[in-house]
XYZ file of C-alpha atoms in Angstrom:
766
model
C 89.135 51.527 180.619
C 90.737 55.372 179.302
C 90.031 56.038 175.581
C 92.881 57.333 173.504
C 91.725 60.740 172.991
C 90.875 61.855 169.042
C 90.220 65.324 166.928
C 87.012 65.783 165.184
C 88.398 64.387 161.286
C 87.505 67.013 159.146
C 89.671 67.862 155.262
C 93.121 67.446 155.941
C 95.218 71.050 154.367
C 98.890 70.030 152.671
C 101.009 72.537 153.209
C 104.655 71.715 151.605
C 107.176 71.878 155.243
C 109.065 74.341 153.322
C 111.532 76.597 155.997
C 110.708 80.351 155.141
C 114.412 81.591 156.399
C 111.979 84.490 157.043
C 115.077 87.571 157.357
C 116.112 86.596 153.407
C 115.905 89.425 150.545
C 114.702 86.248 148.839
C 111.688 85.973 151.258
C 108.952 86.242 149.132
C 110.359 84.751 145.502
C 110.098 81.516 147.586
C 107.194 82.259 149.480
C 105.340 82.408 146.657
C 107.631 79.650 145.142
C 105.694 77.295 147.935
C 102.048 78.513 147.436
C 101.892 77.347 143.704
C 103.195 74.511 144.990
C 100.584 74.396 147.960
C 98.214 75.275 145.823
C 99.034 72.773 142.698
C 99.210 70.272 145.117
C 96.614 71.263 147.438
C 93.729 70.862 144.508
C 95.231 67.169 143.778
C 95.353 65.182 147.082
C 93.997 65.869 149.752
C 92.272 63.564 151.339
C 96.108 61.243 152.051
C 98.299 63.593 153.325
C 98.461 66.100 155.872
C 102.216 68.507 156.319
C 102.733 70.396 159.292
C 103.833 74.244 159.255
C 107.543 75.220 158.203
C 108.437 75.282 161.790
C 111.593 76.085 162.437
C 112.434 75.754 165.748
C 114.241 71.648 166.410
C 112.996 69.119 169.047
C 116.108 68.307 170.797
C 120.300 70.242 170.718
C 120.725 70.149 166.284
C 124.420 69.607 165.857
C 126.378 69.599 162.604
C 126.854 66.281 160.602
C 131.168 67.012 159.794
C 131.595 64.941 157.494
C 133.302 65.739 154.584
C 133.666 65.642 151.134
C 136.801 63.554 151.491
C 134.919 61.115 153.597
C 134.327 59.693 151.335
C 137.142 58.501 149.032
C 138.662 57.100 152.216
C 135.490 54.732 152.360
C 135.771 54.432 147.798
C 139.530 53.683 148.221
C 139.424 51.597 151.118
C 136.649 48.802 149.049
C 139.113 49.714 145.667
C 141.747 48.232 147.805
C 139.021 44.771 148.292
C 138.149 45.526 144.685
C 141.406 45.051 143.330
C 141.681 42.028 145.147
C 139.718 40.273 142.343
C 140.979 41.450 139.785
C 142.350 38.285 137.571
C 145.127 39.598 134.941
C 142.705 40.743 132.472
C 141.916 43.784 134.346
C 138.172 42.088 134.690
C 136.528 41.923 138.409
C 136.001 38.385 139.557
C 132.437 38.372 142.150
C 134.653 35.778 144.619
C 131.422 33.973 144.875
C 129.834 33.370 141.852
C 133.798 33.597 140.723
C 133.461 34.692 136.795
C 132.663 39.264 136.088
C 129.696 40.206 137.064
C 127.501 43.090 135.604
C 129.369 46.287 135.218
C 131.334 45.691 138.582
C 134.946 46.182 136.164
C 133.818 49.839 134.677
C 132.372 50.799 138.039
C 135.326 49.777 140.147
C 137.297 52.208 136.850
C 135.656 54.914 137.072
C 136.161 54.549 140.564
C 139.657 55.006 140.912
C 139.291 57.669 138.188
C 138.129 59.571 140.918
C 140.984 58.891 143.388
C 143.417 59.767 140.863
C 141.241 63.046 139.851
C 141.522 64.011 143.996
C 145.342 63.045 144.332
C 144.044 59.659 146.470
C 144.287 56.329 145.220
C 147.542 55.981 142.824
C 148.759 52.266 144.672
C 145.575 51.531 142.631
C 146.398 53.111 139.392
C 147.557 50.345 137.449
C 144.264 48.020 138.823
C 142.236 50.591 137.325
C 144.275 51.906 134.279
C 143.629 47.132 133.453
C 139.886 47.607 134.181
C 139.531 50.694 131.263
C 141.147 48.357 129.230
C 139.032 45.485 129.516
C 135.705 47.525 130.144
C 136.722 49.763 127.418
C 137.226 46.679 125.101
C 134.667 44.822 126.142
C 131.954 47.555 125.461
C 134.054 47.958 121.217
C 132.594 44.231 120.355
C 128.863 45.229 121.729
C 126.483 44.027 124.314
C 127.119 39.396 123.380
C 130.773 40.780 124.354
C 129.471 42.817 127.448
C 129.291 40.852 131.055
C 125.938 40.026 131.555
C 124.924 42.286 128.534
C 124.251 45.649 130.711
C 125.491 47.919 127.951
C 123.323 50.760 128.784
C 125.304 50.928 132.469
C 128.920 50.840 130.888
C 128.210 54.174 128.773
C 128.201 56.443 131.818
C 130.782 55.561 133.956
C 133.746 54.896 131.072
C 132.852 57.660 129.214
C 133.182 59.833 132.409
C 136.475 57.975 133.289
C 138.949 59.547 129.760
C 138.873 62.448 130.853
C 140.066 61.152 134.495
C 142.848 58.830 133.139
C 143.959 61.064 130.397
C 147.579 61.703 132.119
C 148.430 58.446 133.405
C 148.659 56.673 129.791
C 150.072 56.992 126.695
C 148.228 59.277 124.096
C 147.722 55.858 121.822
C 146.362 54.538 124.169
C 143.600 57.239 125.680
C 142.965 57.790 121.845
C 142.117 54.314 121.014
C 139.658 54.090 124.359
C 138.281 57.286 122.767
C 136.795 55.299 119.347
C 135.690 52.825 121.405
C 133.826 54.570 123.362
C 131.864 55.517 119.351
C 130.837 52.534 119.195
C 126.833 52.921 118.686
C 124.561 52.576 121.011
C 121.892 49.575 119.117
C 125.586 47.544 119.325
C 126.442 48.214 122.881
C 122.393 47.687 123.783
C 121.104 44.452 123.892
C 117.384 44.218 122.978
C 116.719 47.238 121.448
C 113.597 47.515 121.394
C 113.428 46.427 125.288
C 114.263 46.795 128.895
C 111.895 49.916 128.880
C 112.119 50.225 132.857
C 114.979 51.908 134.651
C 117.266 50.692 132.919
C 116.438 52.833 129.682
C 118.037 55.513 131.948
C 120.771 54.630 132.068
C 121.363 54.638 128.700
C 119.247 57.823 128.138
C 122.004 59.474 130.854
C 125.179 57.562 128.959
C 124.379 59.221 125.391
C 124.075 62.082 126.585
C 127.682 61.843 128.565
C 129.254 61.042 125.066
C 127.662 64.234 123.453
C 129.806 66.100 125.901
C 132.618 64.638 125.023
C 131.873 64.791 121.722
C 131.720 60.791 121.188
C 127.880 60.330 120.068
C 125.928 62.804 117.951
C 123.984 65.173 119.398
C 120.508 64.621 117.467
C 120.807 60.915 117.880
C 120.533 61.047 121.314
C 118.188 63.956 122.048
C 116.117 62.153 119.402
C 117.036 58.232 121.615
C 116.045 60.426 125.286
C 112.952 61.693 123.666
C 111.490 59.103 122.113
C 112.064 56.876 125.655
C 110.210 59.900 128.163
C 107.653 59.902 125.308
C 107.554 56.462 124.175
C 109.524 54.271 126.014
C 107.199 55.039 128.811
C 109.281 57.192 130.949
C 107.564 60.192 131.405
C 104.609 57.896 132.549
C 106.435 56.656 134.800
C 107.380 59.580 137.583
C 104.946 62.024 135.467
C 102.309 59.923 136.441
C 103.203 59.790 140.133
C 101.181 61.856 141.743
C 104.057 63.308 144.194
C 106.549 62.167 141.105
C 108.393 59.504 142.222
C 109.682 57.508 139.141
C 107.967 53.682 139.346
C 109.942 50.694 138.303
C 106.856 48.099 136.959
C 109.466 45.616 138.229
C 107.277 44.886 141.499
C 104.100 44.661 143.208
C 103.276 47.476 144.665
C 106.504 49.020 143.557
C 109.440 49.535 144.738
C 110.198 52.445 146.639
C 114.682 50.810 146.506
C 114.361 50.767 143.325
C 112.870 54.201 142.645
C 116.023 56.159 143.498
C 117.368 54.689 140.540
C 115.203 55.616 137.823
C 114.712 59.144 139.635
C 118.659 59.564 139.669
C 119.728 58.443 136.356
C 116.743 61.257 135.300
C 118.542 64.079 137.733
C 121.953 63.217 136.089
C 120.347 63.394 132.613
C 118.934 67.408 133.168
C 121.724 68.830 135.654
C 124.380 66.960 132.578
C 122.640 69.900 130.075
C 120.476 67.839 128.678
C 118.560 70.483 127.215
C 115.861 68.484 124.645
C 112.331 69.355 124.428
C 111.603 67.578 127.363
C 113.913 68.735 129.717
C 111.446 71.484 131.824
C 108.911 67.871 132.046
C 112.398 65.917 133.124
C 114.456 69.127 135.830
C 109.751 69.379 137.172
C 108.872 65.818 137.909
C 112.496 64.742 139.523
C 112.149 68.482 140.922
C 108.670 67.747 143.079
C 110.287 63.673 143.213
C 113.690 63.961 145.258
C 112.160 66.595 147.996
C 109.706 64.214 147.666
C 111.867 61.738 149.006
C 112.895 63.832 152.312
C 109.561 62.818 154.027
C 110.863 59.271 152.620
C 113.980 58.252 154.169
C 114.129 57.308 157.850
C 115.999 59.979 160.656
C 118.719 57.554 160.637
C 119.288 58.686 156.942
C 118.457 55.243 155.068
C 116.276 54.854 151.882
C 113.633 53.529 152.359
C 112.196 49.767 152.502
C 109.636 48.307 150.258
C 110.534 46.187 146.805
C 112.586 44.363 145.466
C 116.416 45.331 146.037
C 115.202 47.206 149.104
C 117.318 46.575 151.936
C 120.861 46.471 150.402
C 122.936 49.210 151.291
C 123.532 50.901 147.934
C 120.033 52.562 147.701
C 121.035 54.382 150.787
C 124.131 55.778 148.684
C 121.800 56.647 145.503
C 119.499 58.377 148.431
C 122.936 60.416 149.425
C 123.416 61.079 145.303
C 120.114 62.803 144.518
C 120.467 65.975 147.715
C 124.140 66.160 147.622
C 122.986 66.757 143.889
C 120.015 69.085 144.795
C 121.230 70.579 146.998
C 123.332 72.338 144.211
C 121.090 73.008 142.994
C 118.798 74.941 145.551
C 121.738 76.418 146.068
C 122.550 78.112 142.765
C 118.737 78.788 142.262
C 118.977 80.745 145.957
C 117.196 79.140 147.914
C 119.694 78.034 151.084
C 118.104 76.456 153.031
C 115.992 73.314 151.306
C 119.996 73.646 149.482
C 121.091 72.971 153.754
C 118.343 70.592 154.094
C 118.981 68.861 151.380
C 123.047 68.450 151.887
C 122.202 67.876 155.681
C 120.248 64.445 154.529
C 122.836 63.776 152.219
C 125.378 63.331 155.175
C 122.977 61.432 157.014
C 122.636 58.745 153.983
C 126.802 59.373 154.003
C 126.961 58.291 157.740
C 124.135 55.297 157.940
C 126.322 53.142 155.448
C 129.300 53.175 157.894
C 127.318 49.980 160.509
C 127.375 48.413 157.401
C 131.380 48.428 157.019
C 133.232 45.089 156.846
C 135.235 45.152 159.759
C 137.945 42.028 159.795
C 138.834 39.504 157.210
C 139.437 39.808 153.357
C 136.532 41.875 152.658
C 138.572 43.960 155.122
C 137.036 47.529 153.916
C 134.476 46.877 151.818
C 130.706 46.623 152.719
C 128.162 43.596 153.028
C 125.349 43.979 150.191
C 122.050 43.476 152.070
C 121.858 45.401 156.054
C 123.135 42.217 157.714
C 126.357 40.395 158.916
C 125.159 37.707 157.990
C 127.991 35.799 155.506
C 127.117 36.969 151.742
C 127.716 33.630 150.212
C 124.466 32.713 151.884
C 122.546 35.349 149.792
C 119.844 36.950 153.171
C 117.741 39.492 151.574
C 119.552 39.117 147.403
C 117.047 39.364 144.686
C 118.927 37.522 142.160
C 120.704 40.853 140.257
C 122.276 40.553 144.377
C 125.977 39.910 143.843
C 129.146 41.071 145.555
C 130.658 42.403 142.517
C 128.163 44.883 140.866
C 126.338 46.951 144.590
C 129.961 47.162 145.781
C 130.778 48.279 142.515
C 126.801 49.627 142.506
C 128.328 52.056 145.798
C 132.003 52.894 144.897
C 130.062 54.353 141.763
C 127.413 56.574 142.941
C 130.031 57.844 145.912
C 132.518 58.189 143.715
C 129.865 59.986 141.573
C 128.372 62.230 145.032
C 132.013 63.030 145.513
C 132.102 64.920 142.329
C 128.635 66.242 142.486
C 129.777 68.452 146.220
C 130.739 71.787 145.205
C 130.202 73.549 148.126
C 130.224 74.372 150.938
C 126.573 74.613 152.294
C 125.611 75.392 156.293
C 123.189 72.317 157.186
C 119.634 72.465 158.109
C 117.457 70.058 159.871
C 115.890 68.107 157.612
C 112.273 66.810 157.217
C 113.195 63.532 158.265
C 115.250 65.407 161.732
C 111.741 68.068 162.168
C 108.804 65.413 161.648
C 105.465 67.561 161.475
C 103.664 65.611 158.948
C 102.227 62.295 157.121
C 100.763 61.206 153.546
C 100.632 58.233 151.639
C 102.040 57.013 148.688
C 101.031 56.909 145.093
C 99.115 53.449 145.383
C 100.855 51.971 143.332
C 103.809 52.166 145.986
C 101.174 51.941 148.750
C 102.990 52.942 151.800
C 102.353 55.618 154.526
C 104.096 57.412 156.364
C 104.894 59.718 159.816
C 106.498 61.550 161.657
C 106.834 63.477 164.715
C 109.394 64.733 166.041
C 112.285 63.218 164.302
C 110.127 59.866 165.155
C 109.233 58.497 161.816
C 106.581 55.665 161.278
C 106.164 53.752 158.033
C 102.998 51.791 157.056
C 103.022 49.027 153.888
C 99.209 49.949 153.049
C 99.103 46.774 150.571
C 100.886 43.502 150.422
C 102.650 42.415 148.133
C 100.668 39.532 146.434
C 101.897 38.689 142.760
C 106.593 36.801 143.520
C 108.964 38.920 142.407
C 111.381 36.407 141.477
C 109.369 33.638 143.830
C 109.455 36.558 146.850
C 107.221 38.645 148.767
C 109.603 41.744 148.961
C 106.474 43.716 150.084
C 104.431 41.899 153.770
C 101.461 44.117 154.296
C 101.345 46.297 158.144
C 104.520 48.344 160.116
C 107.449 47.985 158.955
C 109.827 50.865 160.087
C 110.582 52.689 163.131
C 113.211 54.659 163.589
C 113.883 57.704 165.890
C 116.453 60.157 165.596
C 119.506 59.639 167.298
C 118.674 56.311 167.934
C 120.157 52.863 166.483
C 117.752 52.480 163.920
C 117.703 49.029 163.313
C 116.200 47.851 165.871
C 112.750 48.845 164.922
C 111.103 47.408 163.028
C 113.054 48.145 160.393
C 112.448 45.095 157.721
C 108.570 43.092 157.838
C 108.346 40.156 156.512
C 105.932 37.794 154.352
C 107.212 34.128 152.384
C 105.892 33.979 149.425
C 106.516 30.313 148.818
C 105.088 28.851 152.000
C 101.569 29.587 150.867
C 99.051 31.042 153.854
C 96.484 29.839 152.237
C 95.029 26.722 150.276
C 91.403 24.577 148.978
C 90.836 21.897 151.374
C 88.298 19.596 150.174
C 85.858 18.582 152.430
C 83.597 14.900 152.272
C 80.992 15.994 151.301
C 82.574 17.693 148.428
C 82.910 21.294 149.597
C 85.681 23.721 149.513
C 86.782 25.553 152.869
C 89.408 28.068 153.502
C 91.746 26.690 155.226
C 95.427 27.908 156.434
C 99.084 26.626 156.638
C 101.896 28.305 158.458
C 102.461 31.020 159.205
C 105.157 32.730 156.753
C 104.625 36.655 157.099
C 105.155 39.027 159.913
C 104.845 42.648 160.690
C 103.492 45.128 163.178
C 100.050 44.731 163.632
C 97.231 42.713 163.869
C 96.948 39.069 164.253
C 93.542 37.139 164.937
C 92.390 33.196 165.615
C 90.538 31.844 162.845
C 89.549 28.275 162.714
C 92.096 26.936 164.922
C 95.033 29.120 163.162
C 96.875 32.353 164.132
C 96.602 34.452 160.892
C 99.145 37.211 160.414
C 98.003 40.236 158.614
C 100.830 40.002 156.979
C 99.924 36.142 155.859
C 96.978 37.515 153.609
C 98.440 40.514 151.166
C 95.780 39.158 148.466
C 92.762 39.343 150.637
C 93.536 42.478 152.850
C 94.697 46.217 152.360
C 95.026 48.962 154.768
C 93.990 52.820 154.636
C 94.683 55.114 156.476
C 93.023 57.398 158.434
C 95.060 61.038 159.219
C 93.799 63.556 162.265
C 96.436 65.706 163.440
C 99.607 67.035 162.218
C 102.325 68.432 164.572
C 106.271 68.514 164.624
C 105.364 67.073 167.656
C 102.555 64.996 167.893
C 101.179 63.119 165.282
C 97.529 61.070 165.358
C 96.248 58.627 162.164
C 94.608 55.767 162.687
C 95.278 52.529 160.295
C 92.634 50.398 158.890
C 92.653 46.799 157.804
C 89.585 45.178 155.790
C 89.561 42.473 153.616
C 88.959 43.237 149.248
C 87.465 40.228 148.184
C 84.134 38.346 149.014
C 85.551 35.801 151.380
C 85.274 38.189 154.414
C 87.277 38.450 157.602
C 88.016 40.663 160.381
C 88.078 44.229 160.399
C 91.193 46.460 162.647
C 91.749 50.134 163.432
C 94.619 50.757 164.973
C 94.816 53.664 166.440
C 98.591 55.915 166.461
C 99.210 58.513 168.987
C 103.038 59.444 167.323
C 105.335 61.801 169.983
C 109.288 62.262 169.595
C 109.734 60.366 172.262
C 108.084 57.230 172.021
C 104.975 55.662 169.836
C 102.002 54.985 171.607
C 98.928 52.499 170.141
C 95.880 50.470 170.073
C 93.974 48.133 168.006
C 90.199 47.547 167.719
C 88.692 44.393 166.049
C 85.295 45.324 165.737
C 84.147 42.051 165.474
C 84.296 38.675 168.155
C 87.141 37.647 166.750
C 90.243 36.058 169.325
C 92.659 38.910 168.271
C 96.102 39.702 169.283
C 99.284 42.491 167.803
C 102.156 40.840 166.997
C 106.213 42.916 167.174
C 108.376 41.507 165.079
C 111.378 40.922 167.533
C 115.590 41.564 165.511
C 116.882 38.324 167.441
C 119.146 38.652 165.735
C 121.117 40.055 162.544
C 124.618 38.108 161.576
C 125.614 38.772 164.931
C 122.413 37.521 167.992
C 121.168 40.940 170.332
C 120.552 40.537 173.661
C 116.201 40.195 174.088
C 114.145 39.379 177.268
C 110.372 38.981 177.252
C 108.753 39.311 181.156
C 104.565 39.418 181.433
C 104.226 42.882 179.950
C 107.392 43.907 177.965
C 109.402 42.161 174.737
C 112.672 44.509 174.566
C 115.906 43.530 171.956
C 119.767 45.530 171.947
C 122.765 44.802 170.857
C 123.561 45.522 174.288
C 123.239 45.350 178.128
C 124.081 49.328 178.240
C 123.069 50.259 174.464
C 120.180 51.582 172.084
C 116.834 49.435 173.106
C 113.280 49.489 171.855
C 110.926 48.356 173.795
C 107.382 47.360 173.255
C 105.177 47.223 176.554
C 101.595 45.926 177.237
C 99.814 48.835 178.144
C 96.608 47.026 179.607
C 95.931 44.949 182.788
C 95.919 42.077 181.758
C 98.254 41.853 178.925
C 100.081 38.480 178.083
C 102.901 38.094 175.344
C 102.913 34.990 173.812
C 106.562 33.873 171.799
C 106.427 30.086 170.449
C 105.599 31.267 167.273
C 109.262 29.915 165.030
C 111.088 32.740 163.987
C 111.725 34.441 160.311
C 114.208 35.222 158.353
C 114.267 38.659 157.209
C 116.484 40.557 154.875
C 117.638 42.711 158.649
C 117.119 39.876 160.645
C 115.856 36.911 162.066
C 112.708 38.347 163.691
C 110.838 36.737 166.646
C 106.575 37.211 166.277
C 105.677 38.003 169.482
C 102.147 38.124 169.971
C 100.762 40.275 172.481
C 97.316 39.624 174.225
C 94.891 40.414 176.377
C 90.730 40.149 177.419
C 89.987 43.471 177.304
C 88.614 45.220 173.933
C 91.521 46.317 172.750
C 95.018 46.508 172.656
C 97.432 48.420 174.299
C 100.631 49.140 173.004
C 104.217 51.502 173.736
C 106.743 51.348 171.914
C 109.521 53.861 173.688
C 112.995 53.767 171.219
C 115.319 54.104 174.959
C 118.764 55.432 173.955
C 121.278 54.770 177.156
C 120.397 57.312 179.597
C 117.029 57.201 179.105
C 114.444 55.639 182.126
C 114.730 52.230 182.422
C 111.513 50.089 180.643
C 110.001 48.812 183.341
C 110.363 52.023 185.743
C 108.147 53.744 182.132
C 105.449 51.254 182.333
C 105.107 51.769 186.183
C 104.885 55.611 185.904
C 102.733 56.028 182.678
C 98.756 56.907 183.194
C 95.794 56.995 181.427
C 94.351 60.446 181.283
C 90.702 61.632 180.642
C 92.693 63.360 176.815
C 96.083 61.494 176.962
C 97.876 60.424 178.937
C 101.349 61.469 181.096
C 105.374 59.662 181.107
C 108.165 60.482 182.674
C 109.197 62.048 178.854
C 105.691 63.941 178.627
C 102.485 64.229 178.604
C 99.653 64.553 176.257
C 96.629 66.358 176.595
C 94.470 66.748 173.734
C 96.192 67.828 170.975
C 99.045 69.297 172.488
C 102.362 68.297 173.867
C 104.831 69.059 177.217
C 107.707 67.185 176.985
C 111.087 68.340 178.511
C 112.676 70.164 176.893
C 109.955 71.727 174.116
C 106.235 71.685 174.562
C 103.898 72.461 171.444
C 100.576 71.762 169.681
C 97.617 73.250 169.299
C 95.434 76.070 171.224
C 95.057 79.311 172.676
C 96.727 78.876 176.525
C 99.762 75.748 177.902
C 99.716 74.676 181.462
C 104.059 73.794 181.772
C 103.929 73.084 184.960
C 101.247 71.002 185.902
C 99.568 73.285 188.461
C 96.539 73.188 186.443
C 96.725 77.707 185.404
C 97.696 78.442 181.578
C 101.063 79.721 182.135
C 101.263 81.144 178.427
C 98.385 83.248 176.992
C 98.375 83.069 173.220
C 95.140 85.835 171.732
C 93.957 83.693 169.110
C 93.381 79.671 168.547
C 97.396 78.788 167.173
C 99.443 76.216 165.748
C 102.658 77.413 168.785
C 106.110 75.628 169.409
C 108.108 76.011 173.153
C 111.431 76.011 173.457
C 111.743 75.042 177.051
C 114.831 75.590 180.000
C 113.815 74.319 184.069
C 110.267 74.910 182.714
C 110.557 78.235 181.277
C 110.124 79.549 178.326
C 113.415 80.274 175.927
C 112.155 80.464 172.689
C 108.823 80.832 170.583
C 107.220 80.593 167.500
C 103.703 80.350 165.844
C 101.539 79.306 162.635
C 100.092 83.213 163.308
C 100.254 86.664 163.999
C 99.127 86.516 167.991
C 100.181 88.106 171.168
C 101.424 85.291 173.436
C 100.832 86.658 177.155
C 103.866 85.405 179.409
C 104.328 85.832 182.667
C 102.073 89.775 183.232
C 104.152 90.178 180.080
C 102.929 90.979 176.673
C 104.842 89.650 172.935
C 103.658 90.475 169.674
C 104.597 87.286 167.131
C 105.077 87.110 164.236
C 103.864 83.461 162.555
C 106.824 81.589 161.617
C 109.680 83.857 163.177
C 111.168 82.345 166.532
C 111.300 84.699 169.009
C 113.193 84.871 171.745
C 112.624 85.142 175.561
C 116.661 84.553 177.084
């Protein structure tokens, strides 16, 4: 059969995907900044990252988000109304499932209501907000033992900042009482003052500086506390030593990409609220780079990445939104209009993504689910022990309120990196994840799985766990994987002669990846995180086409099969080929979402497995491309954070298993028609949506890649010729070029005319 084409694997170059507004007078200053960043990264991290150059042209027609900051207030108010129903006479917010006040739910509620009052909203909630302030400041003044679950660090910032919101709504005596209570020394408020050195300490750092700004704490004390936390209590090493400056919480292995935004977000708040201690420049540098990196880990539909404890919780996306809001204002202030617009766009994507999880009926109408599914919250699907209705509902309104405060300027949006694509990179090994994106189609692969339980759970399954396309329902993904670490997939079996032989128990993991038969049992790659790892090999990166290979290999002396899985990622679809170097019987596992608290419409035929929420809505289709493809669907479903995943195994007698992943929107061609019209070619493939020919992509409305010429109408003749080999993008209208952009200064010959093109400056023909 025809093999999937690949290119000679040269040493990848790291070029950050900055767009430079070439007509702006600040062009050269920004260019210098990018040049410095490029060289700094390139000297140290060139083996596992490749970023496309800063093309301006978009893959699809691009529209503004139409998000107004007052939209935040509507969600805050609707959620606070539900929280107020659960307030007791003393002012505490009572978790309806725990039947008690939990952690920081009450001060977060007080802050959110205070912001509503500041905005002229939520007057019917004023009394509830005042009661929450009275209750929380009183508990705060009594110290850690009086604070619910001894979460004093979390009380400092919201209560301190809330004082100004309520000043004109209470008597002078009550305001004075609250103010004095908020002077309670930190060592009284913080339980285990020398412990809790993960992200919890960043809450105390941020909060203590808030108190300095409100003249409630001594600046010299606060500075010493923050500097000690940064330099001695591990805060510096957690973020500075990470190669992308992501915050390592050290609370799960691999690290949590969900909790990552917590620590980094608090450091952002500390610095942007004016911290001027000796480590301030170092803190700024670290979180700026880390937050820029998170633009690339965000999915095209606005979701924060999964993995680690508290992954796939709704408040994760709001944390991303908040960080992007703050950094949009920072970039705007510093004159980088395009980066500010990218951050604003990313913030809007994150905000819009949470609407799908808003509850629309019953006593909780208007508030949100805790994790990304529609199961009854009492079932605690995808929860960790700390995942409760009270605290994480509070976190959502708290951070939405902070986002409302942070958004000060009307910043014009520009497409976010998650929408543009043209990158592939590996995180720090502590996180163990790989991201690739072509034209707004993102793939995320876990290169390591969790083998050490956290709360008895495995939060990170080995294998591909996210496939999300721009403008499509990303829940259909797969947007999640699962590994039930309580059902150990391997055990030792003693034979009659006293020897020990490895044997396998029931399959407990699932991700998009290899599955093989060993000693009569099928084993999925997600089943064996303690004995297998993956490595990413990046081959070609362009905004319209990304090629990479994931290599799966054992890391212990026991041995096992080796797999390589090649990916060709385009804006429209993904084609993958799984190969096994040995002679094991193997297959490709696909997690098919069949129920997320509501049943989906799934179907499995001879060569296609697909799922969707409605017959006429978005669908995810997994299409077998081998002539003898066989689909096996007899394995029991596994419940993940997102819902019940049905394991589907594609098998073939051929030397590889070839599969198309086709995220279909309602107006697209059917999956069966797509399969019928798919054809392999000598150096690529053709589909009704696009043609791949070597490192060239030709779609309906856009084309490009790397080369010195391109045939646009498939007549065998080059329609456009460049004076030298370059990377280029062509926006098309009925096979005619409207706009062109290249990564080098070249002369383009098109329709008998020569056009002089300047690198990264779009040129309009019509």
